Short mmCIF file of C-alpha atoms in Angstrom, two decimals:
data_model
loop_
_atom_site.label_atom_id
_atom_site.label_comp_id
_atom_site.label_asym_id
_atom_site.label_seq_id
_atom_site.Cartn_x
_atom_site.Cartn_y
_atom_site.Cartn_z
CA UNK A 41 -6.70 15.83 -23.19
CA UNK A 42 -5.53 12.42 -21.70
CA UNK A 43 -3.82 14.43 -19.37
CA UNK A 44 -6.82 16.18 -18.20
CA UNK A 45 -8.52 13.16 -18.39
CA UNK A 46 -6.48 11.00 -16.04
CA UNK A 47 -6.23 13.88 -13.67
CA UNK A 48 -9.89 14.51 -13.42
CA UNK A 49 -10.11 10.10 -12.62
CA UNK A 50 -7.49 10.53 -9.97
CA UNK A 51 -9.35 13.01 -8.44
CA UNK A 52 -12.79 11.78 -8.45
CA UNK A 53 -11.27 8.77 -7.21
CA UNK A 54 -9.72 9.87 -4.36
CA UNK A 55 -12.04 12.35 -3.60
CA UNK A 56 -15.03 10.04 -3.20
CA UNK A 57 -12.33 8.30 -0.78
CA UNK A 58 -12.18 11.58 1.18
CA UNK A 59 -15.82 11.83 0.83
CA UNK A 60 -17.41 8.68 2.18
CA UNK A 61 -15.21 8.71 5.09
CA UNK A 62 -16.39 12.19 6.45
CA UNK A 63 -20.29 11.42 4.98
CA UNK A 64 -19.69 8.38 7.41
CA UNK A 65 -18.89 10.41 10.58
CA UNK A 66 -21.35 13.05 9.19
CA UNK A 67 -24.39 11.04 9.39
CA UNK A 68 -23.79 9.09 12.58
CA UNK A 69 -23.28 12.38 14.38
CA UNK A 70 -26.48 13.83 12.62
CA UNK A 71 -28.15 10.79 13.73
CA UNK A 72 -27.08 10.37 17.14
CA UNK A 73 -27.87 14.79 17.86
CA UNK A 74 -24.27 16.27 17.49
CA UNK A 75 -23.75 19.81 15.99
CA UNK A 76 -22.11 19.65 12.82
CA UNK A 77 -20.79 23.04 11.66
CA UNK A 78 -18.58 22.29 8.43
CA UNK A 79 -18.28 19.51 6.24
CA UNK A 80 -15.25 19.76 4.15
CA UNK A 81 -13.44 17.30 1.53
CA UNK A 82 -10.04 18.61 0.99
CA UNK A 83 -8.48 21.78 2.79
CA UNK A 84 -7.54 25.17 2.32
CA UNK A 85 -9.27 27.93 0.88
CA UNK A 86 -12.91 26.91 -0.46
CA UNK A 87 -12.99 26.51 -4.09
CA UNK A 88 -16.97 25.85 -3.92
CA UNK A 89 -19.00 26.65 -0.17
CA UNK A 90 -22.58 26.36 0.56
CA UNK A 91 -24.36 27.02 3.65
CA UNK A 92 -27.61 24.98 4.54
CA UNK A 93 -29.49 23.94 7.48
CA UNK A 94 -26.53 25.32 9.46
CA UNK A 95 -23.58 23.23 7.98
CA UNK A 96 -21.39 24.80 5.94
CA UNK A 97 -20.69 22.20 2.88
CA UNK A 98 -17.36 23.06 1.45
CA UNK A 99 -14.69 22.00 -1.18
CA UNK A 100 -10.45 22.88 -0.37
CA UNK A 101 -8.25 23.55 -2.52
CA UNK A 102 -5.82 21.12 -1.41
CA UNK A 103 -7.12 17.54 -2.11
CA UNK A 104 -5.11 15.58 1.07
CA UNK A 105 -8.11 14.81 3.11
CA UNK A 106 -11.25 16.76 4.40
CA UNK A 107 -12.88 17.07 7.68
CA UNK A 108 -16.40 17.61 9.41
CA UNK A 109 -16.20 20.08 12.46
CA UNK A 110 -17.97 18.88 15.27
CA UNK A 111 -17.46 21.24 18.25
CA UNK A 112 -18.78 17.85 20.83
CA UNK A 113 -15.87 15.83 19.10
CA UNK A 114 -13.13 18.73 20.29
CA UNK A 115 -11.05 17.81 22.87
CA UNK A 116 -10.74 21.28 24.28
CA UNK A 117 -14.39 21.21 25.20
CA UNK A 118 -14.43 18.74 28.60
CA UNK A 119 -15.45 19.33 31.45
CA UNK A 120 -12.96 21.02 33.95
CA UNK A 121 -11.95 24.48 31.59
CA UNK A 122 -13.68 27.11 30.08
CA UNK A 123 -14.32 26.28 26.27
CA UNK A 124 -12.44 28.37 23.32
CA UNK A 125 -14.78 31.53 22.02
CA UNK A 126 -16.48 30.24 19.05
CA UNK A 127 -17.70 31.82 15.37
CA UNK A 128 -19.24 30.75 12.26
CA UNK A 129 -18.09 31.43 9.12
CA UNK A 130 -19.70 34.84 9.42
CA UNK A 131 -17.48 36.10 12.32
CA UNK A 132 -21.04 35.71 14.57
CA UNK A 133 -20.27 34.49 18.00
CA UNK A 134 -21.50 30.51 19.03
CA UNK A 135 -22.91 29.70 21.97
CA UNK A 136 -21.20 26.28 23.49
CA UNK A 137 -22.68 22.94 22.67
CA UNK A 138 -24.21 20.37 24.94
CA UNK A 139 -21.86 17.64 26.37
CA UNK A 140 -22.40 14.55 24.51
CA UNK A 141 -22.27 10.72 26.05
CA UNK A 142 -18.77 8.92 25.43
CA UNK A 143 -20.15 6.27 23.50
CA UNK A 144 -21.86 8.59 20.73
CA UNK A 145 -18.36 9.75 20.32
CA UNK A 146 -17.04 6.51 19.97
CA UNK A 147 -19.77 5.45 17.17
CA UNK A 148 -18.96 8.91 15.27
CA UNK A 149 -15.30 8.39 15.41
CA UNK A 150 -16.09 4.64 14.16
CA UNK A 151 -18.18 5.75 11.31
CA UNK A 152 -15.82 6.87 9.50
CA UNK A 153 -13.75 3.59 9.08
CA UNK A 154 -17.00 2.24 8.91
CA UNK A 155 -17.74 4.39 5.51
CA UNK A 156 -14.08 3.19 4.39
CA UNK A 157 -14.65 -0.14 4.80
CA UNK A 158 -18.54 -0.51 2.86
CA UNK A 159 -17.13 2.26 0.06
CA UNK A 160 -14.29 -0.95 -0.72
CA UNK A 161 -16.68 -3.43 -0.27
CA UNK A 162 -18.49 -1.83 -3.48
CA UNK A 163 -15.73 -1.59 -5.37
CA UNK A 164 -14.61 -4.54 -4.40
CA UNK A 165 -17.45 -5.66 -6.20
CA UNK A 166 -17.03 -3.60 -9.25
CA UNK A 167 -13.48 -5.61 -9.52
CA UNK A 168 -14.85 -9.26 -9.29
CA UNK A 169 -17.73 -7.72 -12.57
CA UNK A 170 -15.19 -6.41 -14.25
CA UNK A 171 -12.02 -8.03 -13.56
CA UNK A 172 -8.77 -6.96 -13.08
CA UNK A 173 -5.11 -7.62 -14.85
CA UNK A 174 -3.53 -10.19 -12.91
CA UNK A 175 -0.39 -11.00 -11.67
CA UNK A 176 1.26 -14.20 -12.22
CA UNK A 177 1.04 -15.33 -8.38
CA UNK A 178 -2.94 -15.01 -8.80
CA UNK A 179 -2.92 -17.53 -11.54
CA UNK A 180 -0.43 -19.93 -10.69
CA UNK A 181 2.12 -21.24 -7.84
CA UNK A 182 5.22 -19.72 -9.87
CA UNK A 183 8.59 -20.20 -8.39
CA UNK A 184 10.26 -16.95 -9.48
CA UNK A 185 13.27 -17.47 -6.80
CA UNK A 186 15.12 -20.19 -5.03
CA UNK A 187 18.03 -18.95 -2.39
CA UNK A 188 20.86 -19.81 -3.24
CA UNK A 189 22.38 -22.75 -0.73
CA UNK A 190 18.93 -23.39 0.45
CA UNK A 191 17.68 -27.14 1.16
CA UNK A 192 15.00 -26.16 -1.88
CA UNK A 193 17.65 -25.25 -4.29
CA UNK A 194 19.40 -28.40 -3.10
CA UNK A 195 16.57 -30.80 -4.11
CA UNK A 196 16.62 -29.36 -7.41
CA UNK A 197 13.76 -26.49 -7.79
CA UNK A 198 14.70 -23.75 -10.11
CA UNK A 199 13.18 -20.36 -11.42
CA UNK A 200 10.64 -20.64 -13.76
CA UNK A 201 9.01 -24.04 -12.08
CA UNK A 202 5.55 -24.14 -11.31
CA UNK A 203 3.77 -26.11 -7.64
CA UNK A 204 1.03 -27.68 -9.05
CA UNK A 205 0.28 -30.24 -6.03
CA UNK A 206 0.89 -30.31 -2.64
CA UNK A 207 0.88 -33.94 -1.12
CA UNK A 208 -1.88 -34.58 -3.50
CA UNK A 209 -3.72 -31.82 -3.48
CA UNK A 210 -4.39 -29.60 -6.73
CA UNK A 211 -2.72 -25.86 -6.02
CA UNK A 212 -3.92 -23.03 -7.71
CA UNK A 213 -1.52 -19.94 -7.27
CA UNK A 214 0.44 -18.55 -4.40
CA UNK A 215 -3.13 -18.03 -1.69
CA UNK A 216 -3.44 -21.67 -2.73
CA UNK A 217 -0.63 -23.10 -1.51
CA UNK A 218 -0.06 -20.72 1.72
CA UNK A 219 -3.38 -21.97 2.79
CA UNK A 220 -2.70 -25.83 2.66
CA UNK A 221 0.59 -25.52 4.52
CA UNK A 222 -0.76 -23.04 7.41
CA UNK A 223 -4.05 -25.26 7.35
CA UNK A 224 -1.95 -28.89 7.63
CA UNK A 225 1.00 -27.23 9.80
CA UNK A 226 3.28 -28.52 7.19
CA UNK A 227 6.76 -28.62 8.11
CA UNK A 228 7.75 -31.12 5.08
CA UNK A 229 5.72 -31.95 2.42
CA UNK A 230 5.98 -33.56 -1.38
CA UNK A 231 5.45 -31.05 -4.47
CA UNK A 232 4.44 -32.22 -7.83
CA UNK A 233 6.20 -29.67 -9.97
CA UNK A 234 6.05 -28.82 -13.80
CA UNK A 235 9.01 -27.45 -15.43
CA UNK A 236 9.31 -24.53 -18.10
CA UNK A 237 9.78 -27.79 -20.68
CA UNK A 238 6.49 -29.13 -19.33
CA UNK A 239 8.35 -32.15 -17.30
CA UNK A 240 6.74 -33.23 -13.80
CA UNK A 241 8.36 -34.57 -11.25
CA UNK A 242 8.21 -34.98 -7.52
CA UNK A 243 10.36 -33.22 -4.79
CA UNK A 244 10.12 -33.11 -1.24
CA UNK A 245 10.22 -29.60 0.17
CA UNK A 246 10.30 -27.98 3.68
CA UNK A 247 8.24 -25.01 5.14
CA UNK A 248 8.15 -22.45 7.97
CA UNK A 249 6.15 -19.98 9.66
CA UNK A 250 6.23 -16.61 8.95
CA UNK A 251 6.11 -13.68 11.48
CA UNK A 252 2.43 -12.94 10.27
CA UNK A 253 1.36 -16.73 10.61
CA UNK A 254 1.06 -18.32 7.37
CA UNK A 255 3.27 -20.88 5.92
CA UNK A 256 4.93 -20.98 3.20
CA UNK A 257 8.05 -23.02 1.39
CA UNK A 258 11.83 -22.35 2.83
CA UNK A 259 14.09 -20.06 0.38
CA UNK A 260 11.21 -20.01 -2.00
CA UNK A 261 10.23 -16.90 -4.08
CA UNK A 262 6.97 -16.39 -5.95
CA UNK A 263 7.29 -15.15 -9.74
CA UNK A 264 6.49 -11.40 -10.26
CA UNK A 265 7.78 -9.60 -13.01
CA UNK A 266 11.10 -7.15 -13.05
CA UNK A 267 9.70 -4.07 -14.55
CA UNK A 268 11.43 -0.73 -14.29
CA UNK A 269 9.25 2.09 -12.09
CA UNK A 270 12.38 4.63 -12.45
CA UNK A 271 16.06 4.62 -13.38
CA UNK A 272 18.83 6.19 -11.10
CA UNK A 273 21.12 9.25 -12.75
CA UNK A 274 24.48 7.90 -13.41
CA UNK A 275 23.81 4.57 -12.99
CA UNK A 276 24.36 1.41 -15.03
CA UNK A 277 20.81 1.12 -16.21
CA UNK A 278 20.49 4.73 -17.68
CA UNK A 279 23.89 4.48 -19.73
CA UNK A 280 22.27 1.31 -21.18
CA UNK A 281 18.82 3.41 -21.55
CA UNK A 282 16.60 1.40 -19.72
CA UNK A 283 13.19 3.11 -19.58
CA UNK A 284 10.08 3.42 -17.19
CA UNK A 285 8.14 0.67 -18.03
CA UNK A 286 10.57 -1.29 -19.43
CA UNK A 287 10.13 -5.02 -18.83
CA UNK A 288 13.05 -7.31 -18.26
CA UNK A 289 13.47 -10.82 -19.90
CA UNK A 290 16.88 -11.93 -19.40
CA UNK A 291 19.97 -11.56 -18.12
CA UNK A 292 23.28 -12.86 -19.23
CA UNK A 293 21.14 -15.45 -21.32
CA UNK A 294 19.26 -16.67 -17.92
CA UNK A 295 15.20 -16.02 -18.63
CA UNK A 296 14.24 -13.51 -15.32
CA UNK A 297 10.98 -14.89 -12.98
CA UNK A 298 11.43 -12.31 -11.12
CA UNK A 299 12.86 -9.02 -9.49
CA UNK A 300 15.18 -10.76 -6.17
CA UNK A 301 16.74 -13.17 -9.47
CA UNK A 302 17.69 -10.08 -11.20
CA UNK A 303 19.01 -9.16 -7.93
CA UNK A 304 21.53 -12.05 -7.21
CA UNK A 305 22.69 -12.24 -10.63
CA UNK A 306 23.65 -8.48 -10.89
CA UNK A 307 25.83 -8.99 -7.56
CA UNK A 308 27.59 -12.34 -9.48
CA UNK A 309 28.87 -9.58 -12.35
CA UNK A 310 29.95 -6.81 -10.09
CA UNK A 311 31.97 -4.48 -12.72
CA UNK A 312 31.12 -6.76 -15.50
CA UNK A 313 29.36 -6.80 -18.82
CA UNK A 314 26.17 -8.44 -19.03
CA UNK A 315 24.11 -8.50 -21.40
CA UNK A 316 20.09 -7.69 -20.54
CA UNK A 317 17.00 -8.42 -23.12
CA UNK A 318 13.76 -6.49 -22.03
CA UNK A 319 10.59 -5.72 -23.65
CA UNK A 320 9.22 -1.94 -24.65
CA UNK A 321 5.68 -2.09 -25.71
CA UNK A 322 5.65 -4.57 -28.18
CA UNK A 323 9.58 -4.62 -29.11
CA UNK A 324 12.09 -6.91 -27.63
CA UNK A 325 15.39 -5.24 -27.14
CA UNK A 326 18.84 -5.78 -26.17
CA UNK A 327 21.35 -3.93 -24.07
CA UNK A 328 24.48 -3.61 -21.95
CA UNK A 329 24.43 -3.69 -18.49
CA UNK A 330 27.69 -3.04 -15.71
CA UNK A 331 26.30 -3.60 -12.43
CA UNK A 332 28.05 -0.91 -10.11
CA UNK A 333 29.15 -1.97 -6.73
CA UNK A 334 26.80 -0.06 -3.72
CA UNK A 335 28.50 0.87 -0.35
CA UNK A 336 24.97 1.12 1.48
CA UNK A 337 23.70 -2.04 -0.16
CA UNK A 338 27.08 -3.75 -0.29
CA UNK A 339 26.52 -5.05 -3.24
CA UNK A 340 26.85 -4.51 -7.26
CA UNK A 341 23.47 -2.70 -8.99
CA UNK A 342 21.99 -2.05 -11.96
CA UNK A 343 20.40 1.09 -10.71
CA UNK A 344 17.01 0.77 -10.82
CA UNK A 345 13.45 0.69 -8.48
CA UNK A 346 11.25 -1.68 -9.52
CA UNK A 347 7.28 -1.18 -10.15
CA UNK A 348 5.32 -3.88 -8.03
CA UNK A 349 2.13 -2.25 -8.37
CA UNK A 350 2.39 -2.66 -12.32
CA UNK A 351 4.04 -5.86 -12.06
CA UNK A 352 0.67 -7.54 -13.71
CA UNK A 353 -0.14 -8.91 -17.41
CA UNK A 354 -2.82 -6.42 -18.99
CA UNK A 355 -3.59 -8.95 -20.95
CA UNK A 356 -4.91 -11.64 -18.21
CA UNK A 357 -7.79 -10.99 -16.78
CA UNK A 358 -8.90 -12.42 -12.93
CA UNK A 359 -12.13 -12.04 -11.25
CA UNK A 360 -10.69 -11.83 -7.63
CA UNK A 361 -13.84 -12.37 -5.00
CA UNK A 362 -14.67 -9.12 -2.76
CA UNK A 363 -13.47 -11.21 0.29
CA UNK A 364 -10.40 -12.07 -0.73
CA UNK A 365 -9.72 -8.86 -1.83
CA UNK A 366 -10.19 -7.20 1.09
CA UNK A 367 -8.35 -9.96 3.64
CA UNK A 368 -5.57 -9.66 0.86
CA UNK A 369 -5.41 -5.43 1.50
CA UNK A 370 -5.79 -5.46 4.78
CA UNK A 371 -2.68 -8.45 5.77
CA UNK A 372 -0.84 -6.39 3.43
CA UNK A 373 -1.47 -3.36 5.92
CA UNK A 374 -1.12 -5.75 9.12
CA UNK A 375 1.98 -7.10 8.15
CA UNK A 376 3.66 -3.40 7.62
CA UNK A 377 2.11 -2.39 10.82
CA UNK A 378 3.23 -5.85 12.35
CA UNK A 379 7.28 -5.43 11.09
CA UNK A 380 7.02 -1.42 11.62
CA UNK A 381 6.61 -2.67 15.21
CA UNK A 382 9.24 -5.28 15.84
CA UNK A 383 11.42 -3.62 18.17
CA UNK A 384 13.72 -6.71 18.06
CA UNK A 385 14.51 -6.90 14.52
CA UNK A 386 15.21 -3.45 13.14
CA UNK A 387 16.67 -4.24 10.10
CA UNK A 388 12.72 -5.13 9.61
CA UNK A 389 11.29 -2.43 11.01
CA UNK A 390 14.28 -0.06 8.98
CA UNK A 391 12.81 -2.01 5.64
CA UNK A 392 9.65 -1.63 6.51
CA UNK A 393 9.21 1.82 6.99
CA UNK A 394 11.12 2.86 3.85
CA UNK A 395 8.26 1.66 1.92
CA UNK A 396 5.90 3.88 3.70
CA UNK A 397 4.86 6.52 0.77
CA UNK A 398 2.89 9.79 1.55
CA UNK A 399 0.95 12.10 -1.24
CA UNK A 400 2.91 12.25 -3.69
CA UNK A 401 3.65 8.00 -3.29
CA UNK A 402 -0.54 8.09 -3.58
CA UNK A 403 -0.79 10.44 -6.51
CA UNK A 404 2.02 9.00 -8.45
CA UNK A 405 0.30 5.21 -8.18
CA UNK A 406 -2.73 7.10 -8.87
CA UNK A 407 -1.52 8.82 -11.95
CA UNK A 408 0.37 5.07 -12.98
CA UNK A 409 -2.99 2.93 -12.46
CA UNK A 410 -5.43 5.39 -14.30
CA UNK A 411 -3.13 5.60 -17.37
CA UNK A 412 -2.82 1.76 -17.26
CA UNK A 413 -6.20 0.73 -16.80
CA UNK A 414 -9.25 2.20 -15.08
CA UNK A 415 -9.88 -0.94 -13.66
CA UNK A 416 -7.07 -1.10 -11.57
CA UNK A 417 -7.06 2.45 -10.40
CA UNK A 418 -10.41 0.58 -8.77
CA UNK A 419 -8.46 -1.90 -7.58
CA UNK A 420 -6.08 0.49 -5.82
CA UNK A 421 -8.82 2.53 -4.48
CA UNK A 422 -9.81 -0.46 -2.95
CA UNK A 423 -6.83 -1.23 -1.27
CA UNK A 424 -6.56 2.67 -0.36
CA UNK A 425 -9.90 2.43 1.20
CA UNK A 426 -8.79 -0.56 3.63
CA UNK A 427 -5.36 1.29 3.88
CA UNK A 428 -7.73 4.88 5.49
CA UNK A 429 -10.14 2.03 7.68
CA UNK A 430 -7.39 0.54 9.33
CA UNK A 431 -4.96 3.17 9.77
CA UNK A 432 -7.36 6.11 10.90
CA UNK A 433 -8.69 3.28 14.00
CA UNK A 434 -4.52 3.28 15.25
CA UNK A 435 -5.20 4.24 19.11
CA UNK A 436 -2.77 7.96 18.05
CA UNK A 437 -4.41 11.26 19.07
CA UNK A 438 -5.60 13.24 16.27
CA UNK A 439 -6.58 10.15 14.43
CA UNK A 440 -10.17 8.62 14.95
CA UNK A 441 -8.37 6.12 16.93
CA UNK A 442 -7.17 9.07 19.30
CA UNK A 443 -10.91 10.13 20.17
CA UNK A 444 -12.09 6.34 20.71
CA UNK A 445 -9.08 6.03 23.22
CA UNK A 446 -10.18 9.08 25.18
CA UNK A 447 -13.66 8.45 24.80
CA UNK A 448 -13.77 4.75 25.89
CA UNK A 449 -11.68 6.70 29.30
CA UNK A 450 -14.18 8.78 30.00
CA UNK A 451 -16.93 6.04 29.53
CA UNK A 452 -15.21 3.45 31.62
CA UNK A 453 -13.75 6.10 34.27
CA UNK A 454 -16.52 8.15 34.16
CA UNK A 455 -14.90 11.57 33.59
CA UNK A 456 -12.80 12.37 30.70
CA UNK A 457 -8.96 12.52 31.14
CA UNK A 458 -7.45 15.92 32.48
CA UNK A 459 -7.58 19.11 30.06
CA UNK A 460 -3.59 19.44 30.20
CA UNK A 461 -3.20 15.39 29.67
CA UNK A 462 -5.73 15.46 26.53
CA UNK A 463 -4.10 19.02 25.10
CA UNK A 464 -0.56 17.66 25.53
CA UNK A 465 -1.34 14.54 23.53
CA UNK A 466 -3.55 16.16 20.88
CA UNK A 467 -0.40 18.95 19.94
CA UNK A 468 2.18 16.56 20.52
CA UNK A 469 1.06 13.66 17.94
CA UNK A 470 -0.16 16.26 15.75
CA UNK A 471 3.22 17.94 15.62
CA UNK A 472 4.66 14.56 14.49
CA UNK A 473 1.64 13.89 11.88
CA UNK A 474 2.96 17.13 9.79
CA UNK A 475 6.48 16.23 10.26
CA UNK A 476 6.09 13.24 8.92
CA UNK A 477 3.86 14.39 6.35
CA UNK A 478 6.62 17.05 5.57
CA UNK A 479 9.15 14.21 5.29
CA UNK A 480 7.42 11.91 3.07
CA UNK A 481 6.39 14.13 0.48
CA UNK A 482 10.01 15.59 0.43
CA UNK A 483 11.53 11.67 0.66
CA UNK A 484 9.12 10.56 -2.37
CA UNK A 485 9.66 13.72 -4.35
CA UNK A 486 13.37 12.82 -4.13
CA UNK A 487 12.69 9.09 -4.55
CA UNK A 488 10.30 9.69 -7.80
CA UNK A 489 10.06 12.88 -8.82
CA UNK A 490 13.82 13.72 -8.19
CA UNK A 491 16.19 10.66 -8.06
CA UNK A 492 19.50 12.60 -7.29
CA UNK A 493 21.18 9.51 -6.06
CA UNK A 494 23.24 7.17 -7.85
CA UNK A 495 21.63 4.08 -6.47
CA UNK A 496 18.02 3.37 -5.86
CA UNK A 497 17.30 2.92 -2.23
CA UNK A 498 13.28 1.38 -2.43
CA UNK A 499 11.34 0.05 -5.62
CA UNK A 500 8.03 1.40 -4.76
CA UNK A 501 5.93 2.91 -2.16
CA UNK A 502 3.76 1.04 0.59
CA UNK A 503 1.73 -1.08 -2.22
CA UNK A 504 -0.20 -4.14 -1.70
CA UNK A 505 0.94 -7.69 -2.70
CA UNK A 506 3.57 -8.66 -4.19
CA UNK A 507 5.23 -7.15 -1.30
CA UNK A 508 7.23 -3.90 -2.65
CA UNK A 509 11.24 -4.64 -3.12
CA UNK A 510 14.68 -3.19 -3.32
CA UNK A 511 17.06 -3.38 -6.39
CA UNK A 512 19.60 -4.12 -3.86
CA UNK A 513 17.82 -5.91 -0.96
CA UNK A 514 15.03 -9.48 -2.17
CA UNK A 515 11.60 -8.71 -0.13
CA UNK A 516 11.02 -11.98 2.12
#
């Protein structure tokens, strides 16, 4: 029954996602006098149809998106070539539609970002009611990493400290402290910081830039917490029998603040012995771990991908404000798009775009939020809301970013681009759209579903913050 339960959830959920984005294009086209022939959440075969007033209203059997068919949206029908032959669901023959004005296309093809964007907003505001299990960056300026060698580890900050001023100035968690130093350009600055023990003192710290413009301290690592998404088959971690969910407390003695700590330390014991404490439900347990050395990482692992989208305390509650929510999703999104994009770093851009998850990546985090806690399955289908809105607008053929392009051509040219030009595009990018839909539903079936390989290569699909990391690679 839970089963059922949590299935039905996911589906709602992500349906009503589907749904408000085509009701968005479906009403602006209503509104501004296109024909609207189908309106469809999900694809496939119709598991429920119903014709009225023309439109035929229609649920798939495949729940990985929907569509509304609007004949003046087509980019076969321009001007310059006879238009496809046309039928209704009947078989009956259709008669061509009028040509419609570029910028109705453009608000159409806008819409539906548009009913994204208000459909997080709400829920955005369902989240600040009801609140949301937090992570320990939200609460608190936790240093859960300091690089080894770095000038921070060299004035004497350590794992498990907490920032609690900046030159002065009170600091709440991580947003806190990124927004003094971007703010005050901060290159060096003095840090009041309170030890595990509960001792403050003062050390002087540097900062830097980032690529996506905010500031934060050099070789510095917020604390998140090192729990296990999935094990690896004949790795050290399984032998020990380290479980999904499991959450790890310490290693060799050391207490672990977060998931790049665990990182460095298994690399120290490379064919060694450790031992590892964790936490299962409400027991705390002891193992055995031998991290394995890992030709592609080049160096020693445990063997496990970490969850960073459960990484949070059930138990804490936050009221995050619907602004900072969504400026939180959507630099999550910008920064992916921004390192997917740096041609002169591609170690980055290599990183970046093995966190990109498909279906199954959604379903999965689906499936993990609802059986956690319905109230951050909202939270996710926030951040999967922003995630549609932002990535649907991309300037890419087939996408509603594909039809502004062409339409905003036509508008400022005053024709529309040539037949072959448009027809080219339109096959071309959506030949690459199913092959890379193909791809990353077979990568994350292997990844999650499947885990044939001996080491773990990601710890989670494209997730919002804390940034998603590798067992055997820290996230920056």
């Amino acid at each position: 029954m839970m089963i059922l339960s949590s299935v039905f959830v996911i589906l709602a959920l992500f349906g009503a996602t589907i749904f408000v984005h085509e009701l968005g294009h479906f009403l602006v086209a209503r509104r501004l006098g296109l024909v609207a022939e189908v309106f469809s959440v999900g694809f496939g075969p119709a598991i429920w149809k119903r014709r009225r007033k023309g439109v035929l209203y229609k649920i798939g059997c495949i729940p990985c998106g929907g569509y509304v068919a609007l004949p003046q949206m087509d980019p076969s029908l321009i001007e310059g070539g006879a238009a496809p032959e046309r039928t209704d669901a009947e078989g009956r023959p259709l008669s061509p539609p009028p040509p419609v004005a570029p910028w109705k296309k453009i608000a159409v093809a806008l819409a539906g970002a548009a009913g994204n964007a208000l459909f997080a907003l709400l829920l955005a505001w369902i989240v600040y009611w009801v609140g949301k299990p937090s992570s320990p960056d939200e609460r608190m300026a936790g240093v859960g990493f300091v690089m080894p060698g770095s000038a921070a580890e060299t004035a004497g900050l350590k794992p498990g400290d907490v920032i609690r001023r900046v030159n002065g100035r009170p600091v709440a968690n991580w947003i806190d402290l990124a927004t003094i130093l971007t703010i005050e350009n901060l290159d060096q600055f003095e840090a009041e910081i309170e030890s595990p023990d509960g001792t403050v003192r003062a050390l002087a710290l540097s900062a830097e830039r980032l690529d996506v413009g905010v500031r934060l301290p050099v070789g510095v690592g917020r604390i998140n917490i090192p729990r296990v998404w999935s094990v690896s088959r004949g790795s050290s971690a399984e032998a020990a029998g380290l479980r999904q969910g499991d959450t790890l407390l310490a290693f060799d003695g050391q207490a672990l603040y977060s998931r790049e700590q665990l990182i460095h330390l298994a690399a120290e014991y490379r064919d060694r012995e450790a031992p590892l404490r964790f936490r299962r439900g409400t027991e705390i347990l002891e193992t055995q771990v031998r991290p394995q050395y890992d030709a592609e990482q080049k160096r020693a692992l445990i063997g496990i991908w970490f969850d960073t989208i459960g990484s949070v305390d059930y138990d804490k509650v936050v009221h995050p404000r619907p602004g900072d929510q969504l400026r939180s999703h959507a630099g999550s999104i910008f920064r992916l798009l921004g390192a997917l994009t740096n041609l002169s770093d591609r170690k980055q851009a290599k990183s970046a775009a093995s966190t990109v998850g498909g279906p199954v990546s959604i379903f999965l985090m689906y499936w993990h939020m609802v059986r956690a806690s319905l109230r951050m399955a909202l939270w996710f289908t926030v951040f999967l809301n922003v995630n549609l809105a932002i990535l649907n607008l991309l300037p890419i053929p087939v996408l509603d970013g594909g039809h502004i392009l062409f339409s905003a051509w036509e508008w400022i040219a005053g024709r529309p681009a040539h037949r072959f030009i448009i027809g080219a595009a339109y096959r071309g990018f959506a030949a690459l759209l199913i092959a890379l839909f193909v791809y990353l539903t077979y990568r994350d079936t292997m990844r999650f579903i499947w885990p044939a390989r001996p080491a773990p290569a990601t710890g989670a699909p494209t997730l919002p913050e804390p940034e998603p990391s590798k067992e055997g690679e820290p996230a920056p």
